[in-house]
XYZ file of C-alpha atoms in Angstrom:
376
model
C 86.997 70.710 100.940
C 86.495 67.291 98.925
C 89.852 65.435 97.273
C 88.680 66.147 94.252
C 88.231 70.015 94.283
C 91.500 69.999 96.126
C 93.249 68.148 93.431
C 91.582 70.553 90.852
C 92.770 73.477 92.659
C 95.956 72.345 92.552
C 96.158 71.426 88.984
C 94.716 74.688 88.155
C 97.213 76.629 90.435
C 99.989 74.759 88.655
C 99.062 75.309 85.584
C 98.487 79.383 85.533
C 101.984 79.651 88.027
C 103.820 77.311 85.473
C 102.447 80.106 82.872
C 103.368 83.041 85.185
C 107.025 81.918 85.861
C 107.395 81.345 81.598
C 105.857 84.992 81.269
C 107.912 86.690 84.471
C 110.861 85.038 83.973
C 111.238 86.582 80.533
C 110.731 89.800 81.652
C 113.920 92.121 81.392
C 112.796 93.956 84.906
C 112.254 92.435 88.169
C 109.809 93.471 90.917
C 113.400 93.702 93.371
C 116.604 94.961 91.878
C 118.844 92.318 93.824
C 118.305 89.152 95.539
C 120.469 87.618 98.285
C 120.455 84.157 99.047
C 121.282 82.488 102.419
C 120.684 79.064 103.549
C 121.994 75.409 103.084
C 121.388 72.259 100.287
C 118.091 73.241 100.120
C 118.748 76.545 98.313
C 123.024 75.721 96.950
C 123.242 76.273 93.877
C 127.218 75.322 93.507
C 128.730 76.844 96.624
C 130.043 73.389 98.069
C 131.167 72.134 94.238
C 134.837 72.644 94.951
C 134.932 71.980 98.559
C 136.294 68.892 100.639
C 133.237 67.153 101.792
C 129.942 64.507 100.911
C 128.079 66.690 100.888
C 128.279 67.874 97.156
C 126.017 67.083 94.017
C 127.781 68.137 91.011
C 127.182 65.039 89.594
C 124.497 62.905 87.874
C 121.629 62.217 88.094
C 121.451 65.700 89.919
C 120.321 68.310 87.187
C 118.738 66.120 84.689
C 115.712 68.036 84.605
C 117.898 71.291 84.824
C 119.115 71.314 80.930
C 120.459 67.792 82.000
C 123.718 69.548 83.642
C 124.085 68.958 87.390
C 125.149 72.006 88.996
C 125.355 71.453 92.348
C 121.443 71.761 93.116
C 120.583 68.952 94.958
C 117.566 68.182 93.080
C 116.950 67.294 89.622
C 115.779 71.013 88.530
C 115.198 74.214 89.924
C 115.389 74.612 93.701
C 112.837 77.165 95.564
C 115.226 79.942 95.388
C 115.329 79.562 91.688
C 111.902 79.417 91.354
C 111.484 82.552 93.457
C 113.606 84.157 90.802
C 111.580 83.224 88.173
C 108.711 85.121 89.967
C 110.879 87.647 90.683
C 111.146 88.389 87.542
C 115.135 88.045 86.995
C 116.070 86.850 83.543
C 118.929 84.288 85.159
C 119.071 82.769 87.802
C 121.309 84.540 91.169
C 124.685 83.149 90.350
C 126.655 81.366 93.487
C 129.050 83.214 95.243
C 131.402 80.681 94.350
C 131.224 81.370 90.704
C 131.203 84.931 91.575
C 134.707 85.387 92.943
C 135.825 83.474 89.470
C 134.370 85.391 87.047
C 134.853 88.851 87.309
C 131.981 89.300 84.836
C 129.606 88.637 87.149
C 126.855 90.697 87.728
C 126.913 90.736 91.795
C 124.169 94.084 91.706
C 121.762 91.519 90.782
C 122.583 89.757 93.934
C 124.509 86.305 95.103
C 123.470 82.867 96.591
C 125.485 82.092 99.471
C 124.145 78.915 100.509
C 126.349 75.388 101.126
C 125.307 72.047 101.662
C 125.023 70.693 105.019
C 125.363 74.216 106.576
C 123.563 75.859 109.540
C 123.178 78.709 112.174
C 125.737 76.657 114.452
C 129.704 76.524 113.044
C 130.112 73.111 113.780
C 126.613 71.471 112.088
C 127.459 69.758 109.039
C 131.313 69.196 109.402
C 131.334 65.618 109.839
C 130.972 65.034 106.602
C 133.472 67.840 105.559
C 134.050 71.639 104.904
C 130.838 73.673 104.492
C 130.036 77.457 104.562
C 128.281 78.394 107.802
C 125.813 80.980 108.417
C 128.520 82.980 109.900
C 131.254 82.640 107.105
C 128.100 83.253 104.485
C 127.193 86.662 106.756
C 131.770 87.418 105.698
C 131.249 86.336 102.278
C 128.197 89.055 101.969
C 130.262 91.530 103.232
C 132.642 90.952 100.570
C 130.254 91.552 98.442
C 128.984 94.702 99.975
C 132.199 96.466 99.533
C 133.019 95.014 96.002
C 129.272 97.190 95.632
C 130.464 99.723 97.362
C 133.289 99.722 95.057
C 131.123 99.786 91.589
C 128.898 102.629 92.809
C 131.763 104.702 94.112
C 129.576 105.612 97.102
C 128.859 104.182 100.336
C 125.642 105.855 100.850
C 124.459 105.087 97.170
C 125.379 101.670 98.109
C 123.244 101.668 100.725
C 120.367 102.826 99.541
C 120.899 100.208 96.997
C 121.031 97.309 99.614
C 118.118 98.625 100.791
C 115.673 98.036 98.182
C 117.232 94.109 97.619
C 115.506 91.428 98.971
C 117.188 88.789 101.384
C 116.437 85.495 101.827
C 117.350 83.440 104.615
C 116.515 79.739 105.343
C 119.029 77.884 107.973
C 118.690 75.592 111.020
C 117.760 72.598 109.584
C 120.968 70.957 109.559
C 121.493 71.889 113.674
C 119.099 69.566 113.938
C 119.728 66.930 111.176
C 123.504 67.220 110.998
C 123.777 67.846 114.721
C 120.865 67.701 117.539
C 119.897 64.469 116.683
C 123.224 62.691 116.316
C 124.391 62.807 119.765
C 127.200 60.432 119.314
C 128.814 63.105 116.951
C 128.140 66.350 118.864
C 127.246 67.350 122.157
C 124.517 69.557 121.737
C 121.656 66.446 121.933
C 123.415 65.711 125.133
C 123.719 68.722 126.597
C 120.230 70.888 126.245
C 116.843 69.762 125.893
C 114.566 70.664 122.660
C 113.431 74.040 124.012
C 117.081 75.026 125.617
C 118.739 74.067 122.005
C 116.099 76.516 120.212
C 116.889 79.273 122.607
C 120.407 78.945 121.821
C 119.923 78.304 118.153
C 117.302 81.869 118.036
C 119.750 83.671 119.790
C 122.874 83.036 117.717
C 120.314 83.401 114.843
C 119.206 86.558 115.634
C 123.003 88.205 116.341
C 123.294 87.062 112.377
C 120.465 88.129 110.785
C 121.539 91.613 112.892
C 124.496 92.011 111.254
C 122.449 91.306 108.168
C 120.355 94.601 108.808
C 123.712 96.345 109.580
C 124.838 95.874 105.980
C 121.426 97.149 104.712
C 118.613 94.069 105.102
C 115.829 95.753 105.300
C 113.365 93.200 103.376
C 113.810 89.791 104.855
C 112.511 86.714 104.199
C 113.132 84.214 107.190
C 112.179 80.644 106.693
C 111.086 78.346 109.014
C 112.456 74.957 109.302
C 110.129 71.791 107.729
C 109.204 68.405 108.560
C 112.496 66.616 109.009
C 111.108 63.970 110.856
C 109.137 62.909 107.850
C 112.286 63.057 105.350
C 112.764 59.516 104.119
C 115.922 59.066 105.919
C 114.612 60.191 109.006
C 111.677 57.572 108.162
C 114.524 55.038 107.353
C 117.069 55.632 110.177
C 115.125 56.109 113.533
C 111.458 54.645 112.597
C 108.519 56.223 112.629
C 106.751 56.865 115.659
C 103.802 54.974 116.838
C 99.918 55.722 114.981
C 102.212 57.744 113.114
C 104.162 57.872 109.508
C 107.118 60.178 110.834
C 109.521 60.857 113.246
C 107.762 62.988 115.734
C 109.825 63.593 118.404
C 112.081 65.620 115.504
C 108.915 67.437 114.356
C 108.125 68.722 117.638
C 111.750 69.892 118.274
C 111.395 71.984 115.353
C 108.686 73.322 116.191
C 109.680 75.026 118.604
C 111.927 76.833 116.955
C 109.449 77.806 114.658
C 107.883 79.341 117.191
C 110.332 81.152 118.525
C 111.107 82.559 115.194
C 108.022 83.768 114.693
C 108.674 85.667 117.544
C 111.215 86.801 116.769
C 109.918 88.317 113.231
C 107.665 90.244 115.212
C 110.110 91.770 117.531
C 111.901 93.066 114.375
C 109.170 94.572 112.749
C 108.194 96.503 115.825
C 112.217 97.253 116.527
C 112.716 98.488 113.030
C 110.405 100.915 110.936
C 112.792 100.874 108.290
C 112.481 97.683 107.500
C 110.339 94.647 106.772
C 110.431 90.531 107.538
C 108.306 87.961 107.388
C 108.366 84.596 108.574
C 107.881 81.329 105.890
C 105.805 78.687 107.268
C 107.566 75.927 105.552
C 106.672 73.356 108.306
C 102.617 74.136 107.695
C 103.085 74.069 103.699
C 104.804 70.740 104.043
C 102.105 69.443 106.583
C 99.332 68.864 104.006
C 98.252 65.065 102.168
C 100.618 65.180 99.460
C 98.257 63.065 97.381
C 96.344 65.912 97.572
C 98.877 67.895 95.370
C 98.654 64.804 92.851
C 102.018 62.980 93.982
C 101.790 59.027 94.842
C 105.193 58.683 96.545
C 106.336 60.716 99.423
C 108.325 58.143 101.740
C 110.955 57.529 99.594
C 113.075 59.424 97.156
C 113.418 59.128 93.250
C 116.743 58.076 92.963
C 118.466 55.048 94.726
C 120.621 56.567 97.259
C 124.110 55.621 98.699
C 125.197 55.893 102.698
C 124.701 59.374 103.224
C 121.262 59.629 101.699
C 122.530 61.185 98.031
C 121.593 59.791 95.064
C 124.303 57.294 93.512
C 126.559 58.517 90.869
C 124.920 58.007 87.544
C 122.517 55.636 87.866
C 119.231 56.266 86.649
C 116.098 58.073 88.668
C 112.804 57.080 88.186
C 111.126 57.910 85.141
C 107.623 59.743 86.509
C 109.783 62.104 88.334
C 106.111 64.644 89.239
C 104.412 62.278 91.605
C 107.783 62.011 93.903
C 107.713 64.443 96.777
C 110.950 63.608 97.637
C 114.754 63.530 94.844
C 116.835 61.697 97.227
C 116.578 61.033 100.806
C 116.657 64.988 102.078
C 115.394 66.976 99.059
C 112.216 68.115 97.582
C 111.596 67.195 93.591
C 111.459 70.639 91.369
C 107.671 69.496 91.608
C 107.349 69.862 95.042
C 109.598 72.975 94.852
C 107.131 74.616 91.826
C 104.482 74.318 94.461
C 106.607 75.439 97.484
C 107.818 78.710 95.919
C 104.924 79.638 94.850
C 102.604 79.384 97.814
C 105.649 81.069 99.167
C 105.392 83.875 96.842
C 100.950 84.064 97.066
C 99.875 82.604 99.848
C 97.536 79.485 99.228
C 96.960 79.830 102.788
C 96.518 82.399 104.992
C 99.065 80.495 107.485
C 101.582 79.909 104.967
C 103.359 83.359 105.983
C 103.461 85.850 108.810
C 102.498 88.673 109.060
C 102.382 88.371 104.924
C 103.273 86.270 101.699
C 106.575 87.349 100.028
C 104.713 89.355 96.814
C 103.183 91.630 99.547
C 105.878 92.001 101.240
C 107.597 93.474 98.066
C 104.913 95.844 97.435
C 104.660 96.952 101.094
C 107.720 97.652 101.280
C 108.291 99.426 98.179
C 105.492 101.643 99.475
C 107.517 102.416 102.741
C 110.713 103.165 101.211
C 108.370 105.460 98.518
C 105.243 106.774 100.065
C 104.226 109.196 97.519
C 103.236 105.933 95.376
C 100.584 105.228 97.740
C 99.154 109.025 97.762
């Protein structure tokens, strides 16, 4: 397939998903009742706001595409998740958990984002620069939640049969290798196991959490794989690219193979548990494409001038054609990259971009499980 048609495609496909998200997104019902969040900066939404470390946006320029309010996103507008929600069909977006325990308002049926900022699978990744919320803790915080559901329904079964129908979303790992792996001289874990022994441990703590998930009622999960980090700008910046080649590739391949494991591991819950559904994201294969091919003319560096730790600085201005950046800062996608993200997450642009399906068929397959007579 020429350039051209490619970058026709793509304008097309952003154009009638831009439409669908205005028309789903106003939409009083959703194609999923509830919608759990789990992951790190790439999906927080204001989790880390109050909490004692860097790694926290809640400050311009962050949000000045999102009604010019920064939030706590670490990108200028919507993140994937919210984007997601939009095709969801939810009228707001899934509040954080954070706000959730302050307002007693809040809506928690319609789910909660758990996510933090420099998080992972690992307890310890992240924490040099300061308190975050672990996959662990976030796996507690759920089951705060759970009961608090429990609670509103007055019945555990009824609650369960609620959780069942939600969907879950869970994207962690790639600070164990950002925020930990690959800084040796901070943790031990790049000293201690090679790239394939680290992914064994990392898919094996993984899959104890996403266990206790499916004990308090996952049964449609969404589990992402990790992307390119090697080809982040401050990868690019701080260890050099490798040689014939514009990223770091030694990272790449280390991620890989925990992609691959976790593919595998998808697989062994689908044939472990009929009752339930998961799927595996491919976001290392949807980020592996010519980004000029997509229409954006910068993908090395990010939009905003960033201070030591690879966040934008406080208040100074972001460049002005904000749609042909891949990149906000030195870590995170643009919303434009994210519009494009989500939705190939959502339909499937490629047949590789999910396994064993895209997330829209996984909704309706599901729903067909859980009510057979639909399919009659």
């Amino acid at each position: 397939m020429s350039v051209l048609v490619m970058n026709i495609m793509m304008i097309i496909l952003s154009l009638s998903l831009s439409l669908s998200i205005e028309t789903v997104g106003s939409s009083s019902s959703s194609s999923v009742d509830c919608f759990f969040i789990f992951g790190d900066s790439l999906a927080d939404n204001g989790n880390n706001n109050n909490l004692l470390t860097l790694a926290k946006v809640n400050y311009q320029p962050y949000g000045i595409d999102f009604h010019n309010s920064p939030t706590g996103r670490f990108t200028n507008g919507k993140n994937t998740v919210d984007i997601i929600g939009d095709l969801l069909g939810f009228d707001e977006y899934i509040p954080s958990f954070a706000s959730s325990l302050l307002n007693e308002s809040s809506n928690l049926m319609s789910g909660v984002n758990y996510a933090s900022g420099a998080s992972g699978i690992l307890s310890i990744s992240g924490k040099h620069m300061g308190d975050n919320i672990g996959l662990g803790k976030q796996m507690k915080n759920h089951k705060i939640v759970v009961s608090k559901i429990v609670e509103k329904l007055g019945d555990k079964k009824l609650a369960k049969e609620y959780l069942n129908k939600c969907l879950y979303w869970v994207a962690m790992g790639n600070n164990d290798y950002i925020n930990n792996y690959f800084m040796p001289w901070i943790y031990p874990y790049g000293n201690l196991y090679n790239p394939n022994q680290y992914a064994n441990l990392l898919i094996q703590k993984y899959s104890d959490q996403i266990m206790s998930l499916y004990n308090n009622g996952a049964r449609m999960v969404a589990l992402n794989g990790l992307g390119q980090i090697g080809c982040t700008p401050n990868s690019i910046k701080t260890y050099g690219a490798s040689n014939g080649s514009t990223c770091v590739d030694y990272m790449n391949d280390a991620v890989q193979l925990f992609n691959q494991k976790l593919v595998t591991l998808v697989d062994k819950f689908n044939s472990d548990f009929a009752d339930a559904k998961f799927i595996y994201i491919n976001s290392y294969g949807m980020g592996s494409g010519d980004p000029t091919e997509a229409g954006f003319k910068v993908w090395d560096v990010g939009c905003c001038s960033v201070n030591e730790i690879g966040q934008c600085k406080k208040l100074e201005k972001p460049c002005e054609n904000r749609t042909e950046y891949v990149f906000w800062d030195s870590f995170h996608p643009t919303e434009a990259s994210n519009l494009i993200t989500a939705n190939r997450i959502y339909k499937a642009y490629d047949p590789s971009d999910s396994h064993p399906m895209d997330l829209s068929t996984l909704i309706q397959s599901f729903q067909l499980l859980i009510n057979p007579i639909m399919s009659m």
